[in-house]
CSV table of C-alpha atoms in Angstrom, one decimal:
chain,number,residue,atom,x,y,z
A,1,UNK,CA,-87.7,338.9,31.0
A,2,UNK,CA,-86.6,336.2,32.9
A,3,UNK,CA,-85.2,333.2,31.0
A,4,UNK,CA,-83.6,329.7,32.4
A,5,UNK,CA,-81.3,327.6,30.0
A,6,UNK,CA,-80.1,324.4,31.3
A,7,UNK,CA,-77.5,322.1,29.9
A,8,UNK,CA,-77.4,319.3,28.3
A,9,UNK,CA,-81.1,318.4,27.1
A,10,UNK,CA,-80.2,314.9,27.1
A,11,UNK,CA,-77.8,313.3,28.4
A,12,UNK,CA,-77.4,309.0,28.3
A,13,UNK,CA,-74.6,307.9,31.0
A,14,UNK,CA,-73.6,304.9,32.2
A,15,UNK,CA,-74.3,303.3,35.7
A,16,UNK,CA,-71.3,304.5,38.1
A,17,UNK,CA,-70.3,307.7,36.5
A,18,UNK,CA,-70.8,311.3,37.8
A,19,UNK,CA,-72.0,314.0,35.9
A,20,UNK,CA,-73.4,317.9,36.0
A,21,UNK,CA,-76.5,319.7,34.8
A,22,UNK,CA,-75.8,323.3,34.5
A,23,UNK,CA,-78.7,326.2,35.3
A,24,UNK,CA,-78.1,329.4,33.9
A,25,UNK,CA,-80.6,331.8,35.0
A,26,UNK,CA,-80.4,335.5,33.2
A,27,UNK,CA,-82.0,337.8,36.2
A,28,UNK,CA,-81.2,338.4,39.9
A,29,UNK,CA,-82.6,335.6,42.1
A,30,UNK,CA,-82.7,334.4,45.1
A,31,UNK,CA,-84.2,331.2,45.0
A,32,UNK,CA,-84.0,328.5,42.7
A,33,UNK,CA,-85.5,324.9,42.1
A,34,UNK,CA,-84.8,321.4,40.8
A,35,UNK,CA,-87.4,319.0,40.0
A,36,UNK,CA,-87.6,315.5,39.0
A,37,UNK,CA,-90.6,314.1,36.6
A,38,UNK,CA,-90.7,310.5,35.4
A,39,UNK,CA,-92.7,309.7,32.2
A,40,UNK,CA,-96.7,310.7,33.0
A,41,UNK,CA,-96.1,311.7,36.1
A,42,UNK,CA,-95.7,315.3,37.8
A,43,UNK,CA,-93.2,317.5,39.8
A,44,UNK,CA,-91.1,316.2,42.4
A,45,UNK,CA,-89.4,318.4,44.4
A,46,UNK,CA,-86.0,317.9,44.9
A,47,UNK,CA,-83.8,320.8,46.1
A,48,UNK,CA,-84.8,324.4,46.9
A,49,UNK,CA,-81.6,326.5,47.2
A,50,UNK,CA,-82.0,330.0,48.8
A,51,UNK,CA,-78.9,331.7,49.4
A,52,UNK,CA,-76.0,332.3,47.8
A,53,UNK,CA,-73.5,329.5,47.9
A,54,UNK,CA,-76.2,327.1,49.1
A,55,UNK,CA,-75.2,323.1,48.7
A,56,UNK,CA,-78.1,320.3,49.5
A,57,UNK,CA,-77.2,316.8,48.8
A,58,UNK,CA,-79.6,313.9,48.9
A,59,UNK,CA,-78.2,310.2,48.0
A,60,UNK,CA,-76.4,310.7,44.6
A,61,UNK,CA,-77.3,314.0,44.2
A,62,UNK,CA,-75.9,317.3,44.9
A,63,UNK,CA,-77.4,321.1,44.5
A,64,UNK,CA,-75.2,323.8,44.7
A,65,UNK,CA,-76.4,327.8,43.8
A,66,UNK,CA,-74.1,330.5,42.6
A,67,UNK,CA,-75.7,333.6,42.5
A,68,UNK,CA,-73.0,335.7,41.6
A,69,UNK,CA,-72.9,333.9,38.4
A,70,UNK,CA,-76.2,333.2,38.2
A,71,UNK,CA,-75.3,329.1,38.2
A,72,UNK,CA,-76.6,326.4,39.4
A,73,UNK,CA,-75.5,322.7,39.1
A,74,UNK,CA,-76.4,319.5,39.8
A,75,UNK,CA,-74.1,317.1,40.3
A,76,UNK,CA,-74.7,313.0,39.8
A,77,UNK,CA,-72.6,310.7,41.8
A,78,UNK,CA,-72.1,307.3,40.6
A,79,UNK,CA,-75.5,307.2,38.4
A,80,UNK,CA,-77.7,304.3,39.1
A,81,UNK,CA,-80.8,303.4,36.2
A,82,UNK,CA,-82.9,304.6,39.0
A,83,UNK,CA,-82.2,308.5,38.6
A,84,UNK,CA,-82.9,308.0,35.3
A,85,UNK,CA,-85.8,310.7,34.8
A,86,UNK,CA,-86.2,314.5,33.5
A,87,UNK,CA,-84.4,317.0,35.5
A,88,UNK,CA,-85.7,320.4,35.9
A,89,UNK,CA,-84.6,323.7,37.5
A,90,UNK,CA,-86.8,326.6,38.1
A,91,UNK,CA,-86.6,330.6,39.2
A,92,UNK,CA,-88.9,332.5,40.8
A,93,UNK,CA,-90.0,335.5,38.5
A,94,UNK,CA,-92.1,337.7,41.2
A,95,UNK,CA,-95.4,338.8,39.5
A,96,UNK,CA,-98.1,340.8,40.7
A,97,UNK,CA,-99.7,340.7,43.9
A,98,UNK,CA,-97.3,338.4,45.2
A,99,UNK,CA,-97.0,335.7,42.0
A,100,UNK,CA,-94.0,334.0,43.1
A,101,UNK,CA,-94.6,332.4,39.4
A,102,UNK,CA,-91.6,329.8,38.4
A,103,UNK,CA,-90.0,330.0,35.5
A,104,UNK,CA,-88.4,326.5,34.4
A,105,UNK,CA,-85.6,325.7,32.2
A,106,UNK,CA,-86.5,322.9,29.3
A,107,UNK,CA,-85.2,319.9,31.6
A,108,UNK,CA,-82.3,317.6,31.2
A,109,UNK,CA,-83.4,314.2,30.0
A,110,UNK,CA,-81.5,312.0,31.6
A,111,UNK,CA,-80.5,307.9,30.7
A,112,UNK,CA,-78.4,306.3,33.0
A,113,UNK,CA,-77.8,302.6,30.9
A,114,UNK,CA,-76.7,299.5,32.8
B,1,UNK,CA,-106.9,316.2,51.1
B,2,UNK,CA,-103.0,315.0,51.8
B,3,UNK,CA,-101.8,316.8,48.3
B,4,UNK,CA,-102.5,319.1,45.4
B,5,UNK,CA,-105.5,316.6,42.7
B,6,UNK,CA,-106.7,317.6,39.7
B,7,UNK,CA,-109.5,316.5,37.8
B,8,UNK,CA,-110.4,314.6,34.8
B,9,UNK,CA,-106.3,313.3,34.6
B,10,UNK,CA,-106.8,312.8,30.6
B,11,UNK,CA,-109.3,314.5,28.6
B,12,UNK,CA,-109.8,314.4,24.8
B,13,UNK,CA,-112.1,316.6,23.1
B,14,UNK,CA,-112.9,317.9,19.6
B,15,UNK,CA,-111.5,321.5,18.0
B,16,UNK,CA,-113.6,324.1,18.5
B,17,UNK,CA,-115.7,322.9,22.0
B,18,UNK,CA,-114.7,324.1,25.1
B,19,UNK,CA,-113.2,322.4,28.2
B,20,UNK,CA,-113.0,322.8,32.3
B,21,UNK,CA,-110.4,321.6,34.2
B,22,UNK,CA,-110.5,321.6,37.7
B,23,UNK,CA,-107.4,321.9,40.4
B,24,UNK,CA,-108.5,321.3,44.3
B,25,UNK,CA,-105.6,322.5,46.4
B,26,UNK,CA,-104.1,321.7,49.2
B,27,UNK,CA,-106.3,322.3,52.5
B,28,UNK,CA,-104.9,326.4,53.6
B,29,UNK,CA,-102.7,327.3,50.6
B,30,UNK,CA,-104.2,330.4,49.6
B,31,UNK,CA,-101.8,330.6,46.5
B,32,UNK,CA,-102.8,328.7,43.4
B,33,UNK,CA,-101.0,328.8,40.1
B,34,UNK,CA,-101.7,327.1,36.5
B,35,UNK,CA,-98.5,325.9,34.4
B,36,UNK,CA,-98.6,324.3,31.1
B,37,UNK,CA,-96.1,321.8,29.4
B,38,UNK,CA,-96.2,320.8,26.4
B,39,UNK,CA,-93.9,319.5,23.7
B,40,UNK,CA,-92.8,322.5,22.3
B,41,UNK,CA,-92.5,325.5,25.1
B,42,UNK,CA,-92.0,323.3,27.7
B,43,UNK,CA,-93.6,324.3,31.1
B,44,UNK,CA,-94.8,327.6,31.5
B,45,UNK,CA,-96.9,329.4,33.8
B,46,UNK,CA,-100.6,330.8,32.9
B,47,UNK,CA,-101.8,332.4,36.1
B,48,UNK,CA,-101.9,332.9,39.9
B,49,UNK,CA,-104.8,333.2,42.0
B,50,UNK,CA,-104.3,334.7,45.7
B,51,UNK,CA,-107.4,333.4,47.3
B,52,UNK,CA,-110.2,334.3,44.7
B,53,UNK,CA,-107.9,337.1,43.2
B,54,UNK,CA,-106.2,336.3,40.3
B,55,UNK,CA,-103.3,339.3,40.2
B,56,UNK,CA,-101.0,337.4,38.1
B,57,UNK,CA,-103.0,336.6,35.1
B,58,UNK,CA,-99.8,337.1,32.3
B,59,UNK,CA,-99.1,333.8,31.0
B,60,UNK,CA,-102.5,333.3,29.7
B,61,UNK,CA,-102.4,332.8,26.1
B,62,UNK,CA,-104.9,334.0,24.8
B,63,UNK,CA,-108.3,335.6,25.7
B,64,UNK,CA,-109.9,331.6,24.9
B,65,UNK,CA,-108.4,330.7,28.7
B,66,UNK,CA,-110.1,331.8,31.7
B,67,UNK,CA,-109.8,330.8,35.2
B,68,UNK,CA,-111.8,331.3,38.5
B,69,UNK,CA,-111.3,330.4,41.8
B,70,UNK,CA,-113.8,330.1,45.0
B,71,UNK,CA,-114.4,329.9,48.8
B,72,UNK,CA,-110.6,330.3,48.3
B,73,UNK,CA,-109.9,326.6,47.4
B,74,UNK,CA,-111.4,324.9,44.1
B,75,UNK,CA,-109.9,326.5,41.0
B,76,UNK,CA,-111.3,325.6,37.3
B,77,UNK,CA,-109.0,326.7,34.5
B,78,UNK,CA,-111.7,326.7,31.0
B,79,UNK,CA,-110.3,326.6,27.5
B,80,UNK,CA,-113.0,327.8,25.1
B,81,UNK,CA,-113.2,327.1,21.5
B,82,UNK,CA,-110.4,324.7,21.3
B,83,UNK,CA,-107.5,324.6,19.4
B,84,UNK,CA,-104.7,321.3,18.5
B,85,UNK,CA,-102.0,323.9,19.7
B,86,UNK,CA,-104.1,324.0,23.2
B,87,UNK,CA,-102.8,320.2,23.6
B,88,UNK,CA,-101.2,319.9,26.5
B,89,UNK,CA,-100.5,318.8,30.4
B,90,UNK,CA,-102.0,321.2,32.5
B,91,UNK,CA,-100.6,321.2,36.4
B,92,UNK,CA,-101.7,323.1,39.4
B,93,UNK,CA,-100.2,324.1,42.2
B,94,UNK,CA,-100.4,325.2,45.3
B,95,UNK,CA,-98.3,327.2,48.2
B,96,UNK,CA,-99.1,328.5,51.7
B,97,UNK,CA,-98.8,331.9,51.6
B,98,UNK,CA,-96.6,333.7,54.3
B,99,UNK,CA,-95.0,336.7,55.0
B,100,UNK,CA,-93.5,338.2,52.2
B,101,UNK,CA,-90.2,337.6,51.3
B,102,UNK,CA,-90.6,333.8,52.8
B,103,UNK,CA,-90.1,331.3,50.9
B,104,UNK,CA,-93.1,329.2,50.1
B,105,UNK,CA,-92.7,326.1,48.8
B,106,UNK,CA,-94.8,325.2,45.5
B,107,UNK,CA,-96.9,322.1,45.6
B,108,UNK,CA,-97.5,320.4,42.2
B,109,UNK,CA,-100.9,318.0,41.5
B,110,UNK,CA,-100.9,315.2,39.0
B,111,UNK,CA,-101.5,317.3,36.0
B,112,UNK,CA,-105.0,317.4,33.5
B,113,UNK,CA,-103.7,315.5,29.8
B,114,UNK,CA,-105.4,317.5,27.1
B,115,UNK,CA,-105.6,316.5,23.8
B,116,UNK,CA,-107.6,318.5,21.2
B,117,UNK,CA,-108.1,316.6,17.8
């Protein structure tokens, strides 16, 4: 079975400081995900990463995919209270008649303070 | 329509009644999958529909959830006989199904807010 961990759960910065979420993903994939979701609101797509050794940036943020190690980061550069939001990264977990059903990690909740 | 809607956003009903929610995809994705997120298992998937087919059907909980889908499009996902634990945010979403192997990107609606009391 598939599983996803991600770390930290929460984390509070500061504006200006860089940071990293870790992925961990415990099966062979190819693909993998990062979401945003602000309070009552749905899935944002971020970053879709694809092959091995894949790096996407987009303003302050950076998605990188190790597949060998079954990794994948994102990185926060010089954290405005903007990004602050819940981070998610998600696998594909191939089901049945061609389920491409994602499996998500439990998010990063993340704070950035003034 | 321009994206993935769902329909009612926030419901509230009583234990024990039963409950439809409805996911209208985007116009040509023939893939449709439920995901659930709630407080304690955080988001998880429930089922997959591939046009009116539903091959995937593993992450249904129990045999209280049911979904359909028609002309390809409109899914409903129902919860019968509801229970507190069935409290959650219910998303759909939808992908344009390609060639195998291709990556098809998922597109995610607003979500349905159910709380049982």
């Amino acid at each position: 079975e598939l599983k996803v961990e991600q770390n930290p759960l929460f984390l509070s910065m500061q504006e200006g400081k860089n940071y990293t979420i870790y992925c961990n993903y415990s099966t062979t994939s190819d693909r993998l995900y990062w979401y945003r979701q602000d309070p009552g609101k749905s899935l944002e797509s971020l970053f879709v990463l694809l092959s091995n050794g894949a790096v996407k940036q987009e303003g302050r943020l950076m998605a990188s995919l190790d597949t060998k190690a079954r990794l994948s980061t994102l990185h926060i550069t010089a954290a405005v209270h903007d990004l602050s939001a819940t981070y998610f990264c998600a696998v594909d977990s191939p089901g049945g008649g061609g389920s491409e059903k994602l499996v998500f990690g439990k998010g990063t909740k993340l704070t950035v303070n003034p | 329509g321009a994206g993935v809607s769902q329909s009612p956003s926030n419901k509230v009903t009583e234990k024990g009644k039963d409950v439809e929610l409805r996911c209208d995809p985007i116009s040509g994705h023939t893939a449709l999958y439920w995901y659930r997120q709630s407080l304690g298992q955080g988001l998880e998937f429930l089922i997959y529909f591939q046009g009116n087919s539903a091959p995937d059907k593993s992450g249904l909980p129990s045999d209280r959830f049911s979904a359909e889908r028609t002309g390809g499009s409109v899914s409903t996902l129902t919860i019968q006989r509801t229970q507190q634990e069935d409290s959650a945010v219910y998303l759909c979403a939808s992908s344009f199904m390609g060639l195998a192997g291709v990556y098809n990107e998922q597109f995610f609606g607003p979500g349905t807010r159910l709380t049982v009391l």
